[in-house]
Amino acid sequence: MIRKPDGCIRFCIDYRKLNAITVKYCYPMPLSDDILDVLGNAKFISTMDIASGYWNVPMHLDCISKTAFTSKFGLYEWLVMPFGLCNAVPAFEHQMENEGFPTHLERIRQVLERFRKTGFKLKMKKCHWGRDPVAFLGHLVTPTGNPEKVKTVMNAKKSHDLHTLRAFLSLTSYFRRYIPGFAASAAPLGRLKQKDVAFHWDRDCDTAFLQLQRKLVKPSILVYPDFTKRFKLYVDSSHLAVRVCLMQEMNGRDRAVAYASKIRTGSMGRQD
């Protein structure tokens, strides 16, 4: 049993042995950055949450017996797709496949009609209609930032081992497109992950940790890309890292669309 963020219980089964002999179903998954870019200049955004999403997908008759599990109440088999199967995510994504408010409403109608045809049921308390700021893929689609993510970053403790360090870097790296020079700022922490390097939290690590916290609490405000206009790419390089900024002119001035950076290592690091 796994507790979900809203306090409900998610029933999950260990299907690792079944997954190991399952033929993998390959279906392209959308990248979160690409989805956010597609939002473009949308003024109205709605989000919908499918109630027990996987349970809306019926299992093939030939596969039902393979999902069998035992409990103190006896043996059970899944008639709908359970959590834990390696092909659940691509199978569910396969099932899934506006500038003005009237257009926005028409698109909602199309989505709801598709849900109705497939028999998917929505969880109404997690659906939001015609909003300006909405939480989406861990981002708050509004210039003011996501207060829940800010709270998570502010409550993060200084790492005391590789496990907690990787968790912090994973959290901050997810939002690296908002942070100028992320790679250079995170370099002291990244070095602790290298092989044959003893885990020793020093003053440089302390500085890097606090710097990343500050940058994430007050991240740069990015604009959505307009693919009908030209882009500008600014590049800066030092002995430590390479960083770039993708910009676009909007309302008479250049605005940042995304940041990227990379530590110089190996032969790249020896170049002048």
Tab-separated table of C-alpha atoms in Angstrom:
chain	number	residue	atom	x	y	z
A	1	MET	CA	0.000	0.000	0.000
A	2	ILE	CA	1.325	3.443	-0.926
A	3	ARG	CA	-0.176	6.663	0.400
A	4	LYS	CA	-0.846	9.233	-2.329
A	5	PRO	CA	-0.318	13.011	-1.860
A	6	ASP	CA	-4.059	13.511	-1.245
A	7	GLY	CA	-4.017	10.957	1.596
A	8	CYS	CA	-5.710	8.154	-0.341
A	9	ILE	CA	-4.226	4.663	-0.554
A	10	ARG	CA	-2.764	3.248	-3.781
A	11	PHE	CA	-2.841	-0.537	-4.054
A	12	CYS	CA	0.389	-1.782	-5.659
A	13	ILE	CA	1.781	-5.278	-6.300
A	14	ASP	CA	5.396	-6.356	-6.816
A	15	TYR	CA	5.369	-7.595	-10.428
A	16	ARG	CA	9.153	-7.586	-10.926
A	17	LYS	CA	9.326	-11.279	-11.866
A	18	LEU	CA	6.451	-10.884	-14.328
A	19	ASN	CA	7.986	-7.698	-15.757
A	20	ALA	CA	11.326	-9.482	-16.299
A	21	ILE	CA	9.750	-11.897	-18.808
A	22	THR	CA	7.283	-9.447	-20.342
A	23	VAL	CA	7.801	-8.292	-23.925
A	24	LYS	CA	8.171	-4.541	-23.589
A	25	TYR	CA	5.592	-2.358	-25.296
A	26	CYS	CA	7.351	0.649	-26.790
A	27	TYR	CA	5.309	3.809	-27.148
A	28	PRO	CA	6.813	7.333	-27.238
A	29	MET	CA	6.191	9.325	-24.078
A	30	PRO	CA	5.887	13.134	-24.279
A	31	LEU	CA	8.622	15.134	-22.537
A	32	SER	CA	7.405	17.531	-19.864
A	33	ASP	CA	9.435	20.396	-21.408
A	34	ASP	CA	7.807	19.789	-24.802
A	35	ILE	CA	4.334	19.768	-23.235
A	36	LEU	CA	5.023	23.046	-21.421
A	37	ASP	CA	6.346	24.605	-24.655
A	38	VAL	CA	3.170	23.604	-26.514
A	39	LEU	CA	1.152	25.748	-24.102
A	40	GLY	CA	2.479	28.737	-26.016
A	41	ASN	CA	0.441	31.876	-25.390
A	42	ALA	CA	-2.577	30.068	-23.977
A	43	LYS	CA	-4.643	32.369	-21.775
A	44	PHE	CA	-6.932	29.671	-20.391
A	45	ILE	CA	-5.823	26.321	-19.041
A	46	SER	CA	-7.848	23.422	-17.670
A	47	THR	CA	-6.537	20.271	-16.025
A	48	MET	CA	-8.339	16.967	-15.519
A	49	ASP	CA	-7.439	13.992	-13.371
A	50	ILE	CA	-8.686	10.529	-14.306
A	51	ALA	CA	-10.023	8.692	-11.264
A	52	SER	CA	-7.883	5.566	-10.701
A	53	GLY	CA	-6.525	6.040	-14.209
A	54	TYR	CA	-5.103	2.572	-14.853
A	55	TRP	CA	-8.292	0.916	-13.597
A	56	ASN	CA	-10.156	2.411	-16.553
A	57	VAL	CA	-8.171	0.171	-18.929
A	58	PRO	CA	-9.534	-3.410	-19.138
A	59	MET	CA	-7.067	-6.302	-19.184
A	60	HIS	CA	-6.925	-8.569	-22.231
A	61	LEU	CA	-8.607	-11.894	-21.466
A	62	ASP	CA	-5.380	-13.802	-22.155
A	63	CYS	CA	-3.468	-11.669	-19.631
A	64	ILE	CA	-5.848	-11.656	-16.670
A	65	SER	CA	-4.429	-14.855	-15.153
A	66	LYS	CA	-0.898	-13.428	-15.273
A	67	THR	CA	-1.878	-10.670	-12.825
A	68	ALA	CA	-2.917	-13.124	-10.104
A	69	PHE	CA	-1.854	-12.375	-6.530
A	70	THR	CA	-2.565	-13.921	-3.154
A	71	SER	CA	-3.721	-12.379	0.100
A	72	LYS	CA	-5.133	-13.647	3.377
A	73	PHE	CA	-8.545	-13.472	1.725
A	74	GLY	CA	-7.552	-15.769	-1.153
A	75	LEU	CA	-6.304	-15.524	-4.769
A	76	TYR	CA	-7.380	-12.639	-6.994
A	77	GLU	CA	-6.854	-11.641	-10.637
A	78	TRP	CA	-7.066	-8.175	-12.130
A	79	LEU	CA	-9.826	-7.453	-14.661
A	80	VAL	CA	-8.438	-3.940	-15.161
A	81	MET	CA	-4.839	-2.757	-15.522
A	82	PRO	CA	-3.068	-2.657	-12.138
A	83	PHE	CA	-0.174	-0.492	-10.986
A	84	GLY	CA	3.244	-2.117	-11.186
A	85	LEU	CA	3.188	-3.636	-14.684
A	86	CYS	CA	6.106	-2.497	-16.845
A	87	ASN	CA	3.818	-1.830	-19.820
A	88	ALA	CA	1.186	0.068	-17.853
A	89	VAL	CA	2.607	3.546	-18.524
A	90	PRO	CA	3.015	3.242	-22.325
A	91	ALA	CA	-0.327	1.416	-22.635
A	92	PHE	CA	-2.111	4.158	-20.716
A	93	GLU	CA	-0.362	6.893	-22.735
A	94	HIS	CA	-1.438	5.173	-25.951
A	95	GLN	CA	-5.056	5.394	-24.760
A	96	MET	CA	-4.742	9.056	-24.115
A	97	GLU	CA	-3.480	10.059	-27.447
A	98	ASN	CA	-6.188	28.247	-27.748
A	99	GLU	CA	-6.087	31.538	-27.789
A	100	GLY	CA	-9.665	32.411	-26.874
A	101	PHE	CA	-12.105	31.119	-24.265
A	102	PRO	CA	-14.619	29.733	-26.814
A	103	THR	CA	-11.790	27.773	-28.478
A	104	HIS	CA	-10.671	26.558	-25.055
A	105	LEU	CA	-14.199	25.317	-24.279
A	106	GLU	CA	-14.355	23.485	-27.609
A	107	ARG	CA	-11.096	21.700	-26.838
A	108	ILE	CA	-12.410	20.687	-23.411
A	109	ARG	CA	-15.522	19.308	-25.109
A	110	GLN	CA	-13.360	17.246	-27.464
A	111	VAL	CA	-11.315	15.859	-24.567
A	112	LEU	CA	-14.402	15.011	-22.512
A	113	GLU	CA	-16.014	13.363	-25.526
A	114	ARG	CA	-12.944	11.164	-25.963
A	115	PHE	CA	-13.037	10.246	-22.279
A	116	ARG	CA	-16.736	9.363	-22.603
A	117	LYS	CA	-16.085	7.081	-25.583
A	118	THR	CA	-13.270	5.234	-23.819
A	119	GLY	CA	-15.218	4.974	-20.559
A	120	PHE	CA	-12.641	6.896	-18.513
A	121	LYS	CA	-13.991	8.502	-15.334
A	122	LEU	CA	-12.678	11.806	-13.971
A	123	LYS	CA	-11.981	12.713	-10.357
A	124	MET	CA	-13.904	15.987	-10.160
A	125	LYS	CA	-12.182	17.371	-7.065
A	126	LYS	CA	-8.893	17.389	-8.992
A	127	CYS	CA	-10.266	18.945	-12.185
A	128	HIS	CA	-9.767	22.683	-12.737
A	129	TRP	CA	-11.522	24.631	-15.467
A	130	GLY	CA	-10.550	27.878	-17.202
A	131	ARG	CA	-7.817	28.747	-14.708
A	132	ASP	CA	-4.944	31.163	-15.161
A	133	PRO	CA	-2.444	29.572	-12.746
A	134	VAL	CA	-2.549	25.760	-12.649
A	135	ALA	CA	-0.148	23.150	-11.269
A	136	PHE	CA	1.056	21.052	-14.202
A	137	LEU	CA	3.832	18.406	-14.221
A	138	GLY	CA	5.390	19.915	-11.108
A	139	HIS	CA	5.353	23.431	-12.588
A	140	LEU	CA	2.911	26.188	-11.753
A	141	VAL	CA	1.933	27.663	-15.097
A	142	THR	CA	2.040	31.288	-13.983
A	143	PRO	CA	4.860	33.836	-13.446
A	144	THR	CA	4.605	33.720	-9.633
A	145	GLY	CA	6.034	30.226	-9.153
A	146	ASN	CA	4.727	27.067	-7.510
A	147	PRO	CA	4.464	27.559	-3.715
A	148	GLU	CA	4.404	23.791	-3.050
A	149	LYS	CA	7.695	23.258	-4.881
A	150	VAL	CA	9.207	26.285	-3.135
A	151	LYS	CA	8.200	24.751	0.200
A	152	THR	CA	9.839	21.437	-0.773
A	153	VAL	CA	13.097	23.168	-1.673
A	154	MET	CA	13.135	25.309	1.466
A	155	ASN	CA	12.520	22.265	3.686
A	156	ALA	CA	15.312	20.251	2.067
A	157	LYS	CA	18.062	19.314	4.530
A	158	LYS	CA	21.758	19.317	3.798
A	159	SER	CA	22.773	15.925	2.485
A	160	HIS	CA	24.499	13.498	4.839
A	161	ASP	CA	24.977	10.627	2.348
A	162	LEU	CA	24.781	9.836	-1.370
A	163	HIS	CA	21.112	8.878	-1.166
A	164	THR	CA	19.958	12.261	0.169
A	165	LEU	CA	22.385	14.071	-2.150
A	166	ARG	CA	20.962	12.349	-5.236
A	167	ALA	CA	17.430	13.188	-4.078
A	168	PHE	CA	18.279	16.897	-3.761
A	169	LEU	CA	20.103	17.032	-7.102
A	170	SER	CA	17.222	15.214	-8.764
A	171	LEU	CA	14.769	17.794	-7.403
A	172	THR	CA	16.853	20.786	-8.456
A	173	SER	CA	17.889	19.329	-11.821
A	174	TYR	CA	14.234	18.942	-12.822
A	175	PHE	CA	13.987	22.753	-12.845
A	176	ARG	CA	17.446	23.472	-14.275
A	177	ARG	CA	15.942	25.168	-17.332
A	178	TYR	CA	14.947	28.019	-14.963
A	179	ILE	CA	18.405	28.357	-13.383
A	180	PRO	CA	21.218	30.225	-15.183
A	181	GLY	CA	24.536	28.409	-14.735
A	182	PHE	CA	22.995	25.429	-12.947
A	183	ALA	CA	25.894	23.084	-13.767
A	184	ALA	CA	28.534	25.399	-12.295
A	185	SER	CA	26.450	26.041	-9.179
A	186	ALA	CA	25.893	22.312	-8.605
A	187	ALA	CA	29.475	21.264	-9.443
A	188	PRO	CA	30.722	20.865	-5.811
A	189	LEU	CA	27.748	18.592	-5.060
A	190	GLY	CA	28.159	16.657	-8.291
A	191	ARG	CA	31.759	15.814	-7.438
A	192	LEU	CA	30.584	13.877	-4.380
A	193	LYS	CA	28.844	11.415	-6.722
A	194	GLN	CA	32.056	10.463	-8.527
A	195	LYS	CA	33.614	7.064	-8.016
A	196	ASP	CA	36.409	6.714	-5.477
A	197	VAL	CA	35.500	10.084	-3.928
A	198	ALA	CA	34.842	10.017	-0.191
A	199	PHE	CA	31.620	11.732	0.864
A	200	HIS	CA	32.799	14.858	2.665
A	201	TRP	CA	30.496	17.853	2.997
A	202	ASP	CA	32.743	20.913	2.991
A	203	ARG	CA	32.279	24.670	2.750
A	204	ASP	CA	32.013	24.572	-1.069
A	205	CYS	CA	29.170	22.052	-0.801
A	206	ASP	CA	27.449	24.240	1.765
A	207	THR	CA	27.699	27.257	-0.535
A	208	ALA	CA	26.417	25.288	-3.542
A	209	PHE	CA	23.477	23.902	-1.566
A	210	LEU	CA	22.353	27.324	-0.315
A	211	GLN	CA	22.902	28.904	-3.730
A	212	LEU	CA	20.681	26.338	-5.452
A	213	GLN	CA	18.012	26.823	-2.786
A	214	ARG	CA	18.004	30.579	-3.344
A	215	LYS	CA	17.862	30.248	-7.120
A	216	LEU	CA	14.977	27.796	-6.974
A	217	VAL	CA	12.970	29.810	-4.465
A	218	LYS	CA	13.222	32.846	-6.750
A	219	PRO	CA	13.706	31.319	-10.222
A	220	SER	CA	14.019	33.289	-13.433
A	221	ILE	CA	10.692	33.934	-15.136
A	222	LEU	CA	10.674	32.240	-18.530
A	223	VAL	CA	8.382	33.018	-21.451
A	224	TYR	CA	6.737	30.443	-23.679
A	225	PRO	CA	8.472	30.048	-27.046
A	226	ASP	CA	6.778	31.420	-30.146
A	227	PHE	CA	7.874	29.119	-32.971
A	228	THR	CA	6.804	31.649	-35.592
A	229	LYS	CA	9.550	34.051	-34.457
A	230	ARG	CA	13.347	33.880	-34.527
A	231	PHE	CA	15.344	32.714	-31.520
A	232	LYS	CA	18.607	34.055	-30.114
A	233	LEU	CA	21.151	31.737	-28.512
A	234	TYR	CA	23.755	33.192	-26.137
A	235	VAL	CA	26.723	30.994	-25.155
A	236	ASP	CA	29.273	31.495	-22.370
A	237	SER	CA	32.174	29.196	-21.501
A	238	SER	CA	34.719	28.991	-18.708
A	239	HIS	CA	37.257	26.435	-17.531
A	240	LEU	CA	34.523	24.918	-15.353
A	241	ALA	CA	31.341	24.861	-17.433
A	242	VAL	CA	29.512	25.844	-20.599
A	243	ARG	CA	26.190	27.633	-20.281
A	244	VAL	CA	23.664	28.857	-22.811
A	245	CYS	CA	20.551	30.982	-22.790
A	246	LEU	CA	17.825	30.716	-25.405
A	247	MET	CA	16.023	34.023	-25.845
A	248	GLN	CA	13.315	35.578	-27.969
A	249	GLU	CA	12.280	39.168	-28.515
A	250	MET	CA	8.890	39.948	-27.022
A	251	ASN	CA	7.338	43.370	-26.562
A	252	GLY	CA	10.525	45.043	-27.741
A	253	ARG	CA	13.004	43.277	-25.420
A	254	ASP	CA	14.775	39.949	-25.204
A	255	ARG	CA	13.190	37.447	-22.819
A	256	ALA	CA	14.650	34.142	-21.646
A	257	VAL	CA	12.947	30.979	-22.938
A	258	ALA	CA	15.270	28.411	-21.343
A	259	TYR	CA	18.690	27.986	-19.749
A	260	ALA	CA	21.074	25.048	-20.116
A	261	SER	CA	24.544	24.295	-18.784
A	262	LYS	CA	27.073	21.474	-18.623
A	263	ILE	CA	30.247	20.822	-16.642
A	264	ARG	CA	33.398	20.552	-18.762
A	265	THR	CA	34.968	17.148	-18.231
A	266	GLY	CA	37.683	15.058	-19.896
A	267	SER	CA	39.012	16.458	-23.173
A	268	MET	CA	36.316	19.131	-23.097
A	269	GLY	CA	37.682	20.412	-19.800
A	270	ARG	CA	41.229	20.636	-21.170
A	271	GLN	CA	40.254	22.914	-24.053
A	272	ASP	CA	41.179	26.581	-23.804
